[in-house]
């Protein structure tokens, strides 16, 4: 401990001891003969230590013999002997040696000890006020011999007097605070708080004073409230963003000898919009190809802003040089760049360069700092248009052509024109996209673009033809453009009118003369501009028809009328009435349509009952019901006969297979046995060819040919046969070009199986000689595969010899 600190503690100790002496010693040495009972009783009553409770009768003052006061003891005092705290004394102590002082309560006997005879109280241990500030004890005087209390017990307090033994502490540090940049001097930043464990009531041990050790001249602190404030004008975040401030708290009112504690405060300047956007350069130059698509970026500009976040956001605008609104500039929200885009297509041949004036403006506006107006900056953008190889351009994007359907073939119906917009001016060739003209109805001249008719037109089949014409540069075939040619086929009167439908006309035998038996209307596939007008008439040879006549309804329809009522089915069942229908075209077209009229039997109300069947049945005397019953009986008899024959046939069939029809005897023999595994010679493919049909044609067996197909001359196999690959290719070519073959794959049937084997048969089934005449020794000479077979037959012969 430093001498200065020892001197301070010694001064505090003497001050405390003087206070104890002033308050305690006069009471201890007071004359015992002086009666102090009255004042003591008043004091005790005021402390609430003695006296009867309310409701217990009149107050009777008991005589007190204690002389005492509040005692103090200095904390952290240590020495060779216990420290005297104070002395207790009673009026009964008049040299009476039978008195005994007894101490009880907090710390009695451990921390505090009392002299039984003199009443002196000593502190036995070193005390800490911050651990416990006061102790409540009880003193009593008893008879030493009998231990009988001579006076009631009395409480008193021993207070631990504070000394400056605790330094201030910042319990919540280190601190972090923010303040906007460019704040005015005196702007509050934050507040710090330190605590001192010493007694804030007694002395200056807990009186704190704050000061800045580091952080000047930027910040200041109120010494009493510990509020940190801005001390320097114009603190710019862009120059310095963070400051570390060291704060000291010192007790004893900041005087010499006081204890101190420190903490750090990290102060960050937050951004304000105090900087305008600034382009990195005043001139930007871009080269943009003329075929750049609309909406695609052509260049980027950037205005930097030293601010952060929302304060650094800028918007871009074109303020001059874009009279035709060809360009636009937008802001990239991520990079804050100005993206230059096309609004209209460029044309190198029309204009080769542009000069734009671009402005960048802050989005957010802070009037506190933007005193000179909105923060903004401008730059010049020069754009050079780069020539690109463009496809041909048609004189118009689409063409509409009207052609009459009777136009002659090879007639020019339209001419399309396209040119190369480039400076080089390449020649152009024209073609029709055949995907839009599958019927090849039209042709086009590749040099001049004239479209001609290749096939006759028919409006009634196709009224519109939409074809696509392509124009291709001769110098660069990849440059292609397209145009739609819509061809409308105009109508001519080339179709005759005909009945609207196939009419079924029924005439009642009992009909009346002049009765309408049918209404006829007609249709025409043509479509004249003024509508249809049909003229109906009977053929010339039937103008004086005795049975029927026609009446025009003036609405392109007519009524067929019966002239009399003497129609009979037995006489004539059907009538045929030819009617001529003509249109009003130029030239007019007409057709003859025959109306079939059937005579029927009707009821009195005119309802048709029967037409022709009953007419032949009634003369025999049978009704329709009787005829149906006879037919049903005949059909039933036929069914019974068929069932009977079927049952008889199934009954005569045998249930088992006869021995002579045993399927195991059905042996199929093939004469061609091959050469065996030892045959290494190539197989002659000519053996598959039918020698009988080598000069003729064998028809297909799987279909019935409608045309006779003359095949190629069959190839004669040489001594070593023919090439297999050539043989297969020839047959494949024949199948592909055979007009009688179906449009699907079919099985080729070869009906020829060969004439037999030249080598003969190895089987002994048809051998005329007996086993004894057959010699099998040659089998051993055929190789290891036939050695076992030769041994078996040789064994058989040896068995027969004995």
PDB file of N, CA and C in Angstrom, residues 484-528:
ATOM      1  N   UNK A 484     -45.895 -13.714 -95.282  1.00  0.00           N
ATOM      2  CA  UNK A 484     -47.112 -14.500 -95.484  1.00  0.00           C
ATOM      3  C   UNK A 484     -47.852 -13.955 -96.714  1.00  0.00           C
ATOM      4  N   UNK A 485     -48.220 -14.863 -97.581  1.00  0.00           N
ATOM      5  CA  UNK A 485     -49.027 -14.508 -98.757  1.00  0.00           C
ATOM      6  C   UNK A 485     -50.365 -15.221 -98.601  1.00  0.00           C
ATOM      7  N   UNK A 486     -51.419 -14.431 -98.343  1.00  0.00           N
ATOM      8  CA  UNK A 486     -52.773 -14.976 -98.187  1.00  0.00           C
ATOM      9  C   UNK A 486     -53.491 -14.857 -99.523  1.00  0.00           C
ATOM     10  N   UNK A 487     -53.890 -16.007-100.066  1.00  0.00           N
ATOM     11  CA  UNK A 487     -54.515 -16.056-101.397  1.00  0.00           C
ATOM     12  C   UNK A 487     -55.979 -16.439-101.212  1.00  0.00           C
ATOM     13  N   UNK A 488     -56.851 -15.530-101.609  1.00  0.00           N
ATOM     14  CA  UNK A 488     -58.291 -15.771-101.530  1.00  0.00           C
ATOM     15  C   UNK A 488     -58.800 -16.172-102.915  1.00  0.00           C
ATOM     16  N   UNK A 489     -59.469 -17.305-102.973  1.00  0.00           N
ATOM     17  CA  UNK A 489     -59.997 -17.817-104.242  1.00  0.00           C
ATOM     18  C   UNK A 489     -61.387 -17.242-104.450  1.00  0.00           C
ATOM     19  N   UNK A 490     -61.572 -16.523-105.564  1.00  0.00           N
ATOM     20  CA  UNK A 490     -62.863 -15.905-105.877  1.00  0.00           C
ATOM     21  C   UNK A 490     -63.730 -16.894-106.644  1.00  0.00           C
ATOM     22  N   UNK A 491     -65.010 -16.786-106.398  1.00  0.00           N
ATOM     23  CA  UNK A 491     -65.951 -17.757-106.944  1.00  0.00           C
ATOM     24  C   UNK A 491     -66.329 -17.419-108.379  1.00  0.00           C
ATOM     25  N   UNK A 492     -66.546 -18.483-109.161  1.00  0.00           N
ATOM     26  CA  UNK A 492     -67.183 -18.383-110.473  1.00  0.00           C
ATOM     27  C   UNK A 492     -68.299 -19.410-110.485  1.00  0.00           C
ATOM     28  N   UNK A 493     -69.218 -19.248-111.417  1.00  0.00           N
ATOM     29  CA  UNK A 493     -70.358 -20.149-111.477  1.00  0.00           C
ATOM     30  C   UNK A 493     -69.959 -21.408-112.225  1.00  0.00           C
ATOM     31  N   UNK A 494     -69.371 -22.355-111.468  1.00  0.00           N
ATOM     32  CA  UNK A 494     -68.928 -23.594-112.082  1.00  0.00           C
ATOM     33  C   UNK A 494     -69.571 -24.823-111.455  1.00  0.00           C
ATOM     34  N   UNK A 495     -70.622 -24.634-110.683  1.00  0.00           N
ATOM     35  CA  UNK A 495     -71.327 -25.751-110.063  1.00  0.00           C
ATOM     36  C   UNK A 495     -72.821 -25.577-110.303  1.00  0.00           C
ATOM     37  N   UNK A 496     -73.440 -26.638-110.755  1.00  0.00           N
ATOM     38  CA  UNK A 496     -74.880 -26.612-110.994  1.00  0.00           C
ATOM     39  C   UNK A 496     -75.621 -26.875-109.693  1.00  0.00           C
ATOM     40  N   UNK A 497     -76.796 -26.264-109.554  1.00  0.00           N
ATOM     41  CA  UNK A 497     -77.582 -26.553-108.341  1.00  0.00           C
ATOM     42  C   UNK A 497     -78.122 -27.975-108.370  1.00  0.00           C
ATOM     43  N   UNK A 498     -78.441 -28.489-107.196  1.00  0.00           N
ATOM     44  CA  UNK A 498     -78.983 -29.847-107.064  1.00  0.00           C
ATOM     45  C   UNK A 498     -79.887 -29.889-105.859  1.00  0.00           C
ATOM     46  N   UNK A 499     -80.632 -31.017-105.760  1.00  0.00           N
ATOM     47  CA  UNK A 499     -81.546 -31.150-104.623  1.00  0.00           C
ATOM     48  C   UNK A 499     -80.785 -31.006-103.306  1.00  0.00           C
ATOM     49  N   UNK A 500     -81.426 -30.369-102.355  1.00  0.00           N
ATOM     50  CA  UNK A 500     -80.787 -30.178-101.046  1.00  0.00           C
ATOM     51  C   UNK A 500     -80.565 -31.504-100.344  1.00  0.00           C
ATOM     52  N   UNK A 501     -81.364 -32.503-100.618  1.00  0.00           N
ATOM     53  CA  UNK A 501     -81.207 -33.821-100.020  1.00  0.00           C
ATOM     54  C   UNK A 501     -81.904 -34.843-100.900  1.00  0.00           C
ATOM     55  N   UNK A 502     -81.779 -36.097-100.531  1.00  0.00           N
ATOM     56  CA  UNK A 502     -82.447 -37.177-101.264  1.00  0.00           C
ATOM     57  C   UNK A 502     -83.844 -37.342-100.669  1.00  0.00           C
ATOM     58  N   UNK A 503     -84.828 -36.953-101.466  1.00  0.00           N
ATOM     59  CA  UNK A 503     -86.199 -36.921-100.964  1.00  0.00           C
ATOM     60  C   UNK A 503     -86.848 -38.295-101.086  1.00  0.00           C
ATOM     61  N   UNK A 504     -87.665 -38.670-100.087  1.00  0.00           N
ATOM     62  CA  UNK A 504     -88.481 -39.892-100.132  1.00  0.00           C
ATOM     63  C   UNK A 504     -89.941 -39.442-100.139  1.00  0.00           C
ATOM     64  N   UNK A 505     -90.537 -39.494-101.312  1.00  0.00           N
ATOM     65  CA  UNK A 505     -91.893 -38.959-101.500  1.00  0.00           C
ATOM     66  C   UNK A 505     -92.900 -40.108-101.514  1.00  0.00           C
ATOM     67  N   UNK A 506     -93.915 -39.994-100.684  1.00  0.00           N
ATOM     68  CA  UNK A 506     -94.983 -40.998-100.575  1.00  0.00           C
ATOM     69  C   UNK A 506     -96.295 -40.375-101.020  1.00  0.00           C
ATOM     70  N   UNK A 507     -97.023 -41.135-101.824  1.00  0.00           N
ATOM     71  CA  UNK A 507     -98.314 -40.647-102.381  1.00  0.00           C
ATOM     72  C   UNK A 507     -99.421 -41.591-101.937  1.00  0.00           C
ATOM     73  N   UNK A 508    -100.457 -41.046-101.356  1.00  0.00           N
ATOM     74  CA  UNK A 508    -101.589 -41.869-100.908  1.00  0.00           C
ATOM     75  C   UNK A 508    -102.523 -42.163-102.070  1.00  0.00           C
ATOM     76  N   UNK A 509    -103.008 -43.406-102.055  1.00  0.00           N
ATOM     77  CA  UNK A 509    -103.940 -43.791-103.121  1.00  0.00           C
ATOM     78  C   UNK A 509    -105.205 -42.957-103.066  1.00  0.00           C
ATOM     79  N   UNK A 510    -105.641 -42.638-101.878  1.00  0.00           N
ATOM     80  CA  UNK A 510    -106.904 -41.910-101.716  1.00  0.00           C
ATOM     81  C   UNK A 510    -106.680 -40.409-101.617  1.00  0.00           C
ATOM     82  N   UNK A 511    -105.480 -39.936-102.157  1.00  0.00           N
ATOM     83  CA  UNK A 511    -105.225 -38.508-102.109  1.00  0.00           C
ATOM     84  C   UNK A 511    -106.157 -37.735-103.030  1.00  0.00           C
ATOM     85  N   UNK A 512    -106.176 -36.406-102.749  1.00  0.00           N
ATOM     86  CA  UNK A 512    -107.058 -35.544-103.520  1.00  0.00           C
ATOM     87  C   UNK A 512    -106.279 -34.875-104.637  1.00  0.00           C
ATOM     88  N   UNK A 513    -106.926 -34.520-105.722  1.00  0.00           N
ATOM     89  CA  UNK A 513    -106.251 -33.794-106.811  1.00  0.00           C
ATOM     90  C   UNK A 513    -105.770 -32.424-106.313  1.00  0.00           C
ATOM     91  N   UNK A 514    -104.585 -32.024-106.756  1.00  0.00           N
ATOM     92  CA  UNK A 514    -104.006 -30.745-106.330  1.00  0.00           C
ATOM     93  C   UNK A 514    -103.330 -30.797-104.962  1.00  0.00           C
ATOM     94  N   UNK A 515    -103.290 -31.984-104.372  1.00  0.00           N
ATOM     95  CA  UNK A 515    -102.645 -32.110-103.053  1.00  0.00           C
ATOM     96  C   UNK A 515    -101.119 -32.018-103.193  1.00  0.00           C
ATOM     97  N   UNK A 516    -100.466 -31.247-102.257  1.00  0.00           N
ATOM     98  CA  UNK A 516     -99.005 -31.123-102.246  1.00  0.00           C
ATOM     99  C   UNK A 516     -98.410 -32.391-101.647  1.00  0.00           C
ATOM    100  N   UNK A 517     -97.647 -33.119-102.434  1.00  0.00           N
ATOM    101  CA  UNK A 517     -97.064 -34.370-101.944  1.00  0.00           C
ATOM    102  C   UNK A 517     -95.599 -34.206-101.543  1.00  0.00           C
ATOM    103  N   UNK A 518     -94.929 -33.097-101.971  1.00  0.00           N
ATOM    104  CA  UNK A 518     -93.508 -32.906-101.608  1.00  0.00           C
ATOM    105  C   UNK A 518     -93.115 -31.457-101.885  1.00  0.00           C
ATOM    106  N   UNK A 519     -92.271 -30.920-100.991  1.00  0.00           N
ATOM    107  CA  UNK A 519     -91.672 -29.597-101.206  1.00  0.00           C
ATOM    108  C   UNK A 519     -90.192 -29.795-101.489  1.00  0.00           C
ATOM    109  N   UNK A 520     -89.715 -29.234-102.601  1.00  0.00           N
ATOM    110  CA  UNK A 520     -88.347 -29.443-103.062  1.00  0.00           C
ATOM    111  C   UNK A 520     -87.569 -28.124-102.939  1.00  0.00           C
ATOM    112  N   UNK A 521     -86.353 -28.212-102.389  1.00  0.00           N
ATOM    113  CA  UNK A 521     -85.425 -27.080-102.378  1.00  0.00           C
ATOM    114  C   UNK A 521     -84.090 -27.542-102.925  1.00  0.00           C
ATOM    115  N   UNK A 522     -83.257 -26.580-103.305  1.00  0.00           N
ATOM    116  CA  UNK A 522     -81.977 -26.904-103.943  1.00  0.00           C
ATOM    117  C   UNK A 522     -80.851 -26.164-103.253  1.00  0.00           C
ATOM    118  N   UNK A 523     -79.633 -26.637-103.488  1.00  0.00           N
ATOM    119  CA  UNK A 523     -78.425 -26.005-102.969  1.00  0.00           C
ATOM    120  C   UNK A 523     -77.437 -25.875-104.114  1.00  0.00           C
ATOM    121  N   UNK A 524     -76.538 -24.873-103.946  1.00  0.00           N
ATOM    122  CA  UNK A 524     -75.508 -24.635-104.954  1.00  0.00           C
ATOM    123  C   UNK A 524     -74.192 -24.401-104.226  1.00  0.00           C
ATOM    124  N   UNK A 525     -73.147 -25.100-104.631  1.00  0.00           N
ATOM    125  CA  UNK A 525     -71.842 -24.953-103.982  1.00  0.00           C
ATOM    126  C   UNK A 525     -71.222 -23.596-104.237  1.00  0.00           C
ATOM    127  N   UNK A 526     -71.648 -22.946-105.318  1.00  0.00           N
ATOM    128  CA  UNK A 526     -71.133 -21.610-105.603  1.00  0.00           C
ATOM    129  C   UNK A 526     -71.705 -20.608-104.611  1.00  0.00           C
ATOM    130  N   UNK A 527     -71.056 -19.413-104.602  1.00  0.00           N
ATOM    131  CA  UNK A 527     -71.481 -18.378-103.669  1.00  0.00           C
ATOM    132  C   UNK A 527     -71.537 -17.050-104.408  1.00  0.00           C
ATOM    133  N   UNK A 528     -72.595 -16.815-105.154  1.00  0.00           N
ATOM    134  CA  UNK A 528     -72.682 -15.552-105.908  1.00  0.00           C
ATOM    135  C   UNK A 528     -72.840 -14.363-104.969  1.00  0.00           C
TER     136      UNK A 528
END
